[in-house]
Amino acid sequence: MIYFKYIVWGGILMLCVIAKIDPKSKARFLKLQGKIEKLGISVKALHGHITLVSYIGEDEAAFIASCKEILSRCKVFPVCYDKIEVLASSCIVVASPRKEGVLEAVQRKIAEKWAKDLPDYMQADVWYPHTTLLQDMQADLGKIARHLEENFEPFCGEVQTIEFSRVEKVGYTIVDTVELPNA
């Protein structure tokens, strides 16, 4: 699924385009999170997504319409995960998909069209796709990532649905859903 969510980041309202992974892929990541919990480390709920862009501009209606136009030409597409790692300069352990195919093409189209309204880390050439498995400022993330990598088999999942949703103080509201046609 792909959905849009609002986030307040440093006082700036961001509208994020999120690619939701399919239920079977999410289940695989939940099993990996279970291995983290067996190490005595609490994990937060898995959202199972890849952030494509974070919009910080002022014309959200035009941005959403533009994204819907770009996404309307998409069919169900694969997302192939092949490694577990700690993101540099972060406190997160992630599953990283390959930056290729429709995933990269959609991100690039949106990022290039809206470059002036995106943070630096969301620009097409520096964007790094990932699904967060653990966020922890105290844990030995390198050790956890190595442990997860030992229990990880590369796989391809799918993005099948486009959702537009607003994240609120508690939960979120889906405002629109588009099913991607099968290839």
PDB file of C-alpha atoms in Angstrom, residues 7-72:
ATOM      1  CA  ILE A   7       3.881  14.489  10.592  1.00  0.00           C
ATOM      2  CA  VAL A   8       5.026  17.465  12.600  1.00  0.00           C
ATOM      3  CA  TRP A   9       8.837  17.497  12.391  1.00  0.00           C
ATOM      4  CA  GLY A  10      10.655  20.299  14.168  1.00  0.00           C
ATOM      5  CA  GLY A  11       7.553  22.463  13.926  1.00  0.00           C
ATOM      6  CA  ILE A  12       7.208  21.864  10.171  1.00  0.00           C
ATOM      7  CA  LEU A  13       4.152  20.017   8.897  1.00  0.00           C
ATOM      8  CA  MET A  14       5.264  17.243   6.525  1.00  0.00           C
ATOM      9  CA  LEU A  15       3.085  15.265   4.183  1.00  0.00           C
ATOM     10  CA  CYS A  16       4.787  11.920   3.591  1.00  0.00           C
ATOM     11  CA  VAL A  17       4.235   9.496   0.732  1.00  0.00           C
ATOM     12  CA  ILE A  18       4.486   6.013   2.204  1.00  0.00           C
ATOM     13  CA  ALA A  19       4.720   2.693   0.338  1.00  0.00           C
ATOM     14  CA  LYS A  20       3.034   0.055   2.511  1.00  0.00           C
ATOM     15  CA  ILE A  21       4.381  -3.460   2.166  1.00  0.00           C
ATOM     16  CA  ASP A  22       2.050  -6.421   1.669  1.00  0.00           C
ATOM     17  CA  PRO A  23       0.810  -8.527   4.632  1.00  0.00           C
ATOM     18  CA  LYS A  24       3.111 -11.516   3.963  1.00  0.00           C
ATOM     19  CA  SER A  25       6.173  -9.258   3.942  1.00  0.00           C
ATOM     20  CA  LYS A  26       5.027  -7.525   7.103  1.00  0.00           C
ATOM     21  CA  ALA A  27       4.638 -10.938   8.775  1.00  0.00           C
ATOM     22  CA  ARG A  28       8.268 -11.724   7.920  1.00  0.00           C
ATOM     23  CA  PHE A  29       9.371  -8.503   9.597  1.00  0.00           C
ATOM     24  CA  LEU A  30       7.205  -9.201  12.642  1.00  0.00           C
ATOM     25  CA  LYS A  31       9.073 -12.499  13.068  1.00  0.00           C
ATOM     26  CA  LEU A  32      12.367 -10.588  12.979  1.00  0.00           C
ATOM     27  CA  GLN A  33      11.032  -8.175  15.577  1.00  0.00           C
ATOM     28  CA  GLY A  34      10.197 -11.216  17.706  1.00  0.00           C
ATOM     29  CA  LYS A  35      13.889 -12.149  17.607  1.00  0.00           C
ATOM     30  CA  ILE A  36      14.732  -8.662  18.900  1.00  0.00           C
ATOM     31  CA  GLU A  37      12.272  -9.090  21.766  1.00  0.00           C
ATOM     32  CA  LYS A  38      13.921 -12.427  22.667  1.00  0.00           C
ATOM     33  CA  LEU A  39      17.087 -10.382  23.274  1.00  0.00           C
ATOM     34  CA  GLY A  40      15.139  -8.471  25.949  1.00  0.00           C
ATOM     35  CA  ILE A  41      14.632  -5.340  23.838  1.00  0.00           C
ATOM     36  CA  SER A  42      11.167  -3.816  23.419  1.00  0.00           C
ATOM     37  CA  VAL A  43      10.070  -2.960  19.900  1.00  0.00           C
ATOM     38  CA  LYS A  44       7.414  -0.533  18.731  1.00  0.00           C
ATOM     39  CA  ALA A  45       4.593  -1.593  16.439  1.00  0.00           C
ATOM     40  CA  LEU A  46       5.831  -2.333  12.930  1.00  0.00           C
ATOM     41  CA  HIS A  47       4.331   0.067  10.416  1.00  0.00           C
ATOM     42  CA  GLY A  48       5.740  -1.906   7.484  1.00  0.00           C
ATOM     43  CA  HIS A  49       6.416   0.890   5.047  1.00  0.00           C
ATOM     44  CA  ILE A  50       8.971   2.717   2.959  1.00  0.00           C
ATOM     45  CA  THR A  51       8.838   6.518   2.965  1.00  0.00           C
ATOM     46  CA  LEU A  52       9.094   7.743  -0.623  1.00  0.00           C
ATOM     47  CA  VAL A  53       9.054  11.508   0.007  1.00  0.00           C
ATOM     48  CA  SER A  54       8.294  13.991   2.768  1.00  0.00           C
ATOM     49  CA  TYR A  55       6.654  17.147   1.440  1.00  0.00           C
ATOM     50  CA  ILE A  56       7.185  20.411   3.352  1.00  0.00           C
ATOM     51  CA  GLY A  57       5.659  22.813   0.822  1.00  0.00           C
ATOM     52  CA  GLU A  58       2.498  24.845   1.141  1.00  0.00           C
ATOM     53  CA  ASP A  59       0.267  23.602  -1.702  1.00  0.00           C
ATOM     54  CA  GLU A  60      -0.681  20.187  -0.378  1.00  0.00           C
ATOM     55  CA  ALA A  61      -3.685  19.841  -2.694  1.00  0.00           C
ATOM     56  CA  ALA A  62      -1.481  20.284  -5.786  1.00  0.00           C
ATOM     57  CA  PHE A  63       1.125  17.911  -4.338  1.00  0.00           C
ATOM     58  CA  ILE A  64      -1.447  15.194  -3.636  1.00  0.00           C
ATOM     59  CA  ALA A  65      -3.051  15.604  -7.078  1.00  0.00           C
ATOM     60  CA  SER A  66       0.367  15.374  -8.720  1.00  0.00           C
ATOM     61  CA  CYS A  67       1.275  12.245  -6.737  1.00  0.00           C
ATOM     62  CA  LYS A  68      -2.061  10.623  -7.565  1.00  0.00           C
ATOM     63  CA  GLU A  69      -1.423  11.323 -11.261  1.00  0.00           C
ATOM     64  CA  ILE A  70       2.047   9.744 -11.086  1.00  0.00           C
ATOM     65  CA  LEU A  71       0.774   6.771  -9.089  1.00  0.00           C
ATOM     66  CA  SER A  72      -2.282   6.255 -11.332  1.00  0.00           C
TER      67      SER A  72
END
